[in-house]
C-alpha cells in the first residue's frame, strides 16, 4: 500500500527542491529516503526497531536525519516548509491537540500532508491490533484540519480497489494473532504498527511496488474511492492565530 499512497501523496507535495521537511512517524524510512533525496529532511519515529531501519536507509543515501522519539526532540522554535505524517494521526488519542501542535511547526505558507484510514464503519480487528483509536470520515478530517489552523484543505482517497482486499487479509491475520497472543495495549499496537505485514527486505518491497503499478492508474481514475484518505492543508501566509 505504501507505493499506492506515494503515487497520490507526491502529487500533493509542494514543488521545488531544498525544502525543510519534517516527517512525524517515519516508520522504516520508505518515504524519508524519497524526501531526503531532494530536501532537508528530519524524520521522527517512536518505535526503536523501525527507527534503526530508517536510520540505516538514510545513512546509505547519505542525506537526511532521523531521531527516535516524538516532536519533543525538535529544537524549540524550529519551523518547516512541509510536515508529512502518514498513518499516524489515528494512533493519537487527542488528535486535535496533535494537529494544532504540528501546524505550529510550519512556517506561514507551509504545507501539511497526512494519510489515515477512512470511514469508521470499516474499523476492524486490524485497526485494534495496530493501535488505531479511530478511522475518519472525509468531512470530519477536513473540519479537524481547519480547526487546527489550516486552510485550502483537500482530501483524496487511495487504494482503489486493491486496498479493500489488503484490509480484508489484514483483518484475518489480526484475528488469528489475537487468538494466539491475547489482548495487547494501544501502545503495544502502535509500536508494532509500522512493521505489521510489511515487506521483508528491499527486494520484496520492490516486487510489490512493480506488482501494484496497474492499480496506480485505477486509483487515479477514482479519486473519491478507496479505504484510505490523503489530506493536504496550508498554514495561512498571514497567521496571527497560532504561536
PDB file of C-alpha atoms in Angstrom, residues 46-209:
ATOM      1  CA  UNK A  46       8.868   6.201  18.274  1.00  0.00           C
ATOM      2  CA  UNK A  47       9.449   2.505  17.558  1.00  0.00           C
ATOM      3  CA  UNK A  48      13.139   1.720  18.036  1.00  0.00           C
ATOM      4  CA  UNK A  49      13.236  -1.167  15.571  1.00  0.00           C
ATOM      5  CA  UNK A  50      11.679   0.933  12.807  1.00  0.00           C
ATOM      6  CA  UNK A  51      13.949   3.843  13.740  1.00  0.00           C
ATOM      7  CA  UNK A  52      17.053   1.694  13.268  1.00  0.00           C
ATOM      8  CA  UNK A  53      15.862   0.600   9.825  1.00  0.00           C
ATOM      9  CA  UNK A  54      15.096   4.176   8.809  1.00  0.00           C
ATOM     10  CA  UNK A  55      18.458   5.406  10.089  1.00  0.00           C
ATOM     11  CA  UNK A  56      20.267   2.722   8.107  1.00  0.00           C
ATOM     12  CA  UNK A  57      18.403   3.605   4.913  1.00  0.00           C
ATOM     13  CA  UNK A  58      19.176   7.304   5.272  1.00  0.00           C
ATOM     14  CA  UNK A  59      22.815   6.529   6.058  1.00  0.00           C
ATOM     15  CA  UNK A  60      23.035   4.587   2.799  1.00  0.00           C
ATOM     16  CA  UNK A  61      21.566   7.578   0.975  1.00  0.00           C
ATOM     17  CA  UNK A  62      23.961   9.919   2.765  1.00  0.00           C
ATOM     18  CA  UNK A  63      21.297  12.549   3.350  1.00  0.00           C
ATOM     19  CA  UNK A  64      18.672  13.367   5.962  1.00  0.00           C
ATOM     20  CA  UNK A  65      18.366  12.669   9.664  1.00  0.00           C
ATOM     21  CA  UNK A  66      16.092  10.518  11.807  1.00  0.00           C
ATOM     22  CA  UNK A  67      15.565  10.703  15.570  1.00  0.00           C
ATOM     23  CA  UNK A  68      13.968   8.132  17.856  1.00  0.00           C
ATOM     24  CA  UNK A  69      11.178   9.916  19.690  1.00  0.00           C
ATOM     25  CA  UNK A  70       8.377  12.435  19.332  1.00  0.00           C
ATOM     26  CA  UNK A  71       8.181  16.095  18.337  1.00  0.00           C
ATOM     27  CA  UNK A  72       9.736  16.938  21.710  1.00  0.00           C
ATOM     28  CA  UNK A  73      13.072  16.169  20.012  1.00  0.00           C
ATOM     29  CA  UNK A  74      12.660  19.051  17.565  1.00  0.00           C
ATOM     30  CA  UNK A  75      14.526  22.189  18.581  1.00  0.00           C
ATOM     31  CA  UNK A  76      12.199  24.781  20.184  1.00  0.00           C
ATOM     32  CA  UNK A  77      11.013  27.318  17.656  1.00  0.00           C
ATOM     33  CA  UNK A  78      12.220  25.372  14.631  1.00  0.00           C
ATOM     34  CA  UNK A  79       9.781  25.546  11.727  1.00  0.00           C
ATOM     35  CA  UNK A  80       9.402  23.681   8.449  1.00  0.00           C
ATOM     36  CA  UNK A  81       8.136  24.275   4.936  1.00  0.00           C
ATOM     37  CA  UNK A  82       6.471  20.866   4.853  1.00  0.00           C
ATOM     38  CA  UNK A  83       5.289  18.431   7.523  1.00  0.00           C
ATOM     39  CA  UNK A  84       4.161  14.962   6.479  1.00  0.00           C
ATOM     40  CA  UNK A  85       2.664  12.250   8.639  1.00  0.00           C
ATOM     41  CA  UNK A  86       1.416   9.014   7.103  1.00  0.00           C
ATOM     42  CA  UNK A  87      -0.806   6.632   9.090  1.00  0.00           C
ATOM     43  CA  UNK A  88      -0.092   8.369  12.418  1.00  0.00           C
ATOM     44  CA  UNK A  89      -2.955  10.645  13.485  1.00  0.00           C
ATOM     45  CA  UNK A  90      -5.291   7.677  14.083  1.00  0.00           C
ATOM     46  CA  UNK A  91      -2.848   6.432  16.752  1.00  0.00           C
ATOM     47  CA  UNK A  92      -3.120   9.637  18.795  1.00  0.00           C
ATOM     48  CA  UNK A  93      -5.957   9.878  21.292  1.00  0.00           C
ATOM     49  CA  UNK A  94      -6.022  13.688  21.304  1.00  0.00           C
ATOM     50  CA  UNK A  95      -5.820  14.192  17.570  1.00  0.00           C
ATOM     51  CA  UNK A  96      -6.931  17.836  17.718  1.00  0.00           C
ATOM     52  CA  UNK A  97      -4.050  18.731  20.033  1.00  0.00           C
ATOM     53  CA  UNK A  98      -1.564  16.855  17.850  1.00  0.00           C
ATOM     54  CA  UNK A  99      -2.658  18.564  14.652  1.00  0.00           C
ATOM     55  CA  UNK A 100      -2.554  22.006  16.236  1.00  0.00           C
ATOM     56  CA  UNK A 101       0.971  21.376  17.513  1.00  0.00           C
ATOM     57  CA  UNK A 102       2.057  20.221  14.054  1.00  0.00           C
ATOM     58  CA  UNK A 103       0.623  23.326  12.405  1.00  0.00           C
ATOM     59  CA  UNK A 104       2.622  25.491  14.818  1.00  0.00           C
ATOM     60  CA  UNK A 105       5.754  23.822  13.482  1.00  0.00           C
ATOM     61  CA  UNK A 106       5.021  25.039   9.964  1.00  0.00           C
ATOM     62  CA  UNK A 107       6.243  28.322   8.606  1.00  0.00           C
ATOM     63  CA  UNK A 108       3.436  30.607   7.393  1.00  0.00           C
ATOM     64  CA  UNK A 109       2.534  29.312   3.949  1.00  0.00           C
ATOM     65  CA  UNK A 110       3.877  25.848   4.792  1.00  0.00           C
ATOM     66  CA  UNK A 111       2.028  22.650   3.906  1.00  0.00           C
ATOM     67  CA  UNK A 112       0.889  19.655   5.947  1.00  0.00           C
ATOM     68  CA  UNK A 113       0.180  16.349   4.199  1.00  0.00           C
ATOM     69  CA  UNK A 114      -1.145  13.329   6.073  1.00  0.00           C
ATOM     70  CA  UNK A 115      -2.810   9.995   5.445  1.00  0.00           C
ATOM     71  CA  UNK A 116      -5.138   7.990   7.634  1.00  0.00           C
ATOM     72  CA  UNK A 117      -7.589   5.076   7.385  1.00  0.00           C
ATOM     73  CA  UNK A 118     -11.009   6.191   6.206  1.00  0.00           C
ATOM     74  CA  UNK A 119     -14.546   5.524   7.416  1.00  0.00           C
ATOM     75  CA  UNK A 120     -15.281   4.444  10.970  1.00  0.00           C
ATOM     76  CA  UNK A 121     -17.682   1.773   9.728  1.00  0.00           C
ATOM     77  CA  UNK A 122     -14.619  -0.056   8.392  1.00  0.00           C
ATOM     78  CA  UNK A 123     -12.915  -0.160  11.811  1.00  0.00           C
ATOM     79  CA  UNK A 124     -11.927  -3.799  12.323  1.00  0.00           C
ATOM     80  CA  UNK A 125      -9.547  -6.234  14.039  1.00  0.00           C
ATOM     81  CA  UNK A 126      -6.560  -4.870  12.141  1.00  0.00           C
ATOM     82  CA  UNK A 127      -7.232  -1.345  13.416  1.00  0.00           C
ATOM     83  CA  UNK A 128      -7.419  -2.553  17.005  1.00  0.00           C
ATOM     84  CA  UNK A 129      -4.301  -4.711  16.608  1.00  0.00           C
ATOM     85  CA  UNK A 130      -2.122  -1.792  15.496  1.00  0.00           C
ATOM     86  CA  UNK A 131      -3.400   0.773  17.992  1.00  0.00           C
ATOM     87  CA  UNK A 132      -5.885   2.834  15.989  1.00  0.00           C
ATOM     88  CA  UNK A 133      -8.229   4.927  18.112  1.00  0.00           C
ATOM     89  CA  UNK A 134     -10.466   5.651  15.137  1.00  0.00           C
ATOM     90  CA  UNK A 135     -10.878   5.975  11.388  1.00  0.00           C
ATOM     91  CA  UNK A 136     -12.004   9.204   9.727  1.00  0.00           C
ATOM     92  CA  UNK A 137     -14.861  10.380   7.555  1.00  0.00           C
ATOM     93  CA  UNK A 138     -13.557  12.831   4.921  1.00  0.00           C
ATOM     94  CA  UNK A 139     -15.703  15.714   6.214  1.00  0.00           C
ATOM     95  CA  UNK A 140     -14.577  15.069   9.794  1.00  0.00           C
ATOM     96  CA  UNK A 141     -10.932  15.140   8.739  1.00  0.00           C
ATOM     97  CA  UNK A 142     -11.399  18.406   6.843  1.00  0.00           C
ATOM     98  CA  UNK A 143     -13.081  20.030   9.857  1.00  0.00           C
ATOM     99  CA  UNK A 144     -10.340  18.784  12.190  1.00  0.00           C
ATOM    100  CA  UNK A 145      -7.603  20.219   9.994  1.00  0.00           C
ATOM    101  CA  UNK A 146      -9.382  23.544   9.583  1.00  0.00           C
ATOM    102  CA  UNK A 147      -9.870  23.883  13.339  1.00  0.00           C
ATOM    103  CA  UNK A 148      -6.141  23.248  13.758  1.00  0.00           C
ATOM    104  CA  UNK A 149      -5.462  26.346  11.679  1.00  0.00           C
ATOM    105  CA  UNK A 150      -5.068  25.032   8.132  1.00  0.00           C
ATOM    106  CA  UNK A 151      -6.727  26.411   5.025  1.00  0.00           C
ATOM    107  CA  UNK A 152      -7.277  25.181   1.462  1.00  0.00           C
ATOM    108  CA  UNK A 153      -7.775  21.669   2.872  1.00  0.00           C
ATOM    109  CA  UNK A 154      -8.377  18.934   0.321  1.00  0.00           C
ATOM    110  CA  UNK A 155      -8.921  15.203   0.801  1.00  0.00           C
ATOM    111  CA  UNK A 156      -8.302  12.402  -1.673  1.00  0.00           C
ATOM    112  CA  UNK A 157      -8.666   8.638  -1.458  1.00  0.00           C
ATOM    113  CA  UNK A 158      -6.216   5.940  -2.403  1.00  0.00           C
ATOM    114  CA  UNK A 159      -6.155   2.156  -2.592  1.00  0.00           C
ATOM    115  CA  UNK A 160      -8.999   1.570  -5.046  1.00  0.00           C
ATOM    116  CA  UNK A 161      -9.628  -1.358  -5.470  1.00  0.00           C
ATOM    117  CA  UNK A 162      -6.756  -3.378  -4.017  1.00  0.00           C
ATOM    118  CA  UNK A 163      -6.850  -1.630  -0.641  1.00  0.00           C
ATOM    119  CA  UNK A 164     -10.130  -3.289   0.239  1.00  0.00           C
ATOM    120  CA  UNK A 165      -8.613  -6.719  -0.303  1.00  0.00           C
ATOM    121  CA  UNK A 166      -5.482  -5.837   1.651  1.00  0.00           C
ATOM    122  CA  UNK A 167      -7.582  -4.707   4.611  1.00  0.00           C
ATOM    123  CA  UNK A 168      -9.618  -7.928   4.490  1.00  0.00           C
ATOM    124  CA  UNK A 169      -6.440 -10.026   4.634  1.00  0.00           C
ATOM    125  CA  UNK A 170      -5.008  -7.925   7.454  1.00  0.00           C
ATOM    126  CA  UNK A 171      -8.216  -8.329   9.446  1.00  0.00           C
ATOM    127  CA  UNK A 172      -7.983 -12.119   9.127  1.00  0.00           C
ATOM    128  CA  UNK A 173      -4.344 -12.073  10.260  1.00  0.00           C
ATOM    129  CA  UNK A 174      -5.198  -9.763  13.167  1.00  0.00           C
ATOM    130  CA  UNK A 175      -7.987 -12.062  14.365  1.00  0.00           C
ATOM    131  CA  UNK A 176      -5.624 -15.051  14.339  1.00  0.00           C
ATOM    132  CA  UNK A 177      -2.918 -13.156  16.186  1.00  0.00           C
ATOM    133  CA  UNK A 178      -5.391 -12.063  18.824  1.00  0.00           C
ATOM    134  CA  UNK A 179      -6.401 -15.675  19.433  1.00  0.00           C
ATOM    135  CA  UNK A 180      -2.766 -16.735  19.801  1.00  0.00           C
ATOM    136  CA  UNK A 181      -1.354 -13.673  21.598  1.00  0.00           C
ATOM    137  CA  UNK A 182      -4.337 -12.353  23.535  1.00  0.00           C
ATOM    138  CA  UNK A 183      -5.148  -8.708  24.170  1.00  0.00           C
ATOM    139  CA  UNK A 184      -2.499  -6.039  23.695  1.00  0.00           C
ATOM    140  CA  UNK A 185      -2.438  -2.396  24.750  1.00  0.00           C
ATOM    141  CA  UNK A 186      -2.885   0.516  22.350  1.00  0.00           C
ATOM    142  CA  UNK A 187       0.750   1.445  22.995  1.00  0.00           C
ATOM    143  CA  UNK A 188       1.945  -2.041  22.039  1.00  0.00           C
ATOM    144  CA  UNK A 189      -0.182  -1.990  18.904  1.00  0.00           C
ATOM    145  CA  UNK A 190       1.115   1.421  17.896  1.00  0.00           C
ATOM    146  CA  UNK A 191       4.703   0.324  18.462  1.00  0.00           C
ATOM    147  CA  UNK A 192       4.461  -2.535  16.011  1.00  0.00           C
ATOM    148  CA  UNK A 193       2.129  -0.858  13.512  1.00  0.00           C
ATOM    149  CA  UNK A 194       4.947   0.234  11.211  1.00  0.00           C
ATOM    150  CA  UNK A 195       6.136  -3.371  10.952  1.00  0.00           C
ATOM    151  CA  UNK A 196       2.733  -5.086  10.665  1.00  0.00           C
ATOM    152  CA  UNK A 197       2.778  -7.189   7.459  1.00  0.00           C
ATOM    153  CA  UNK A 198       5.442  -5.004   5.868  1.00  0.00           C
ATOM    154  CA  UNK A 199       7.706  -6.346   3.084  1.00  0.00           C
ATOM    155  CA  UNK A 200      10.631  -8.355   4.448  1.00  0.00           C
ATOM    156  CA  UNK A 201      13.510  -6.576   2.775  1.00  0.00           C
ATOM    157  CA  UNK A 202      14.191  -4.258  -0.138  1.00  0.00           C
ATOM    158  CA  UNK A 203      13.700  -6.923  -2.818  1.00  0.00           C
ATOM    159  CA  UNK A 204      10.226  -7.786  -1.565  1.00  0.00           C
ATOM    160  CA  UNK A 205       9.329  -4.110  -1.402  1.00  0.00           C
ATOM    161  CA  UNK A 206      10.458  -3.551  -4.989  1.00  0.00           C
ATOM    162  CA  UNK A 207       8.491  -6.583  -6.174  1.00  0.00           C
ATOM    163  CA  UNK A 208       5.334  -5.310  -4.502  1.00  0.00           C
ATOM    164  CA  UNK A 209       5.905  -1.870  -5.997  1.00  0.00           C
TER     165      UNK A 209
END
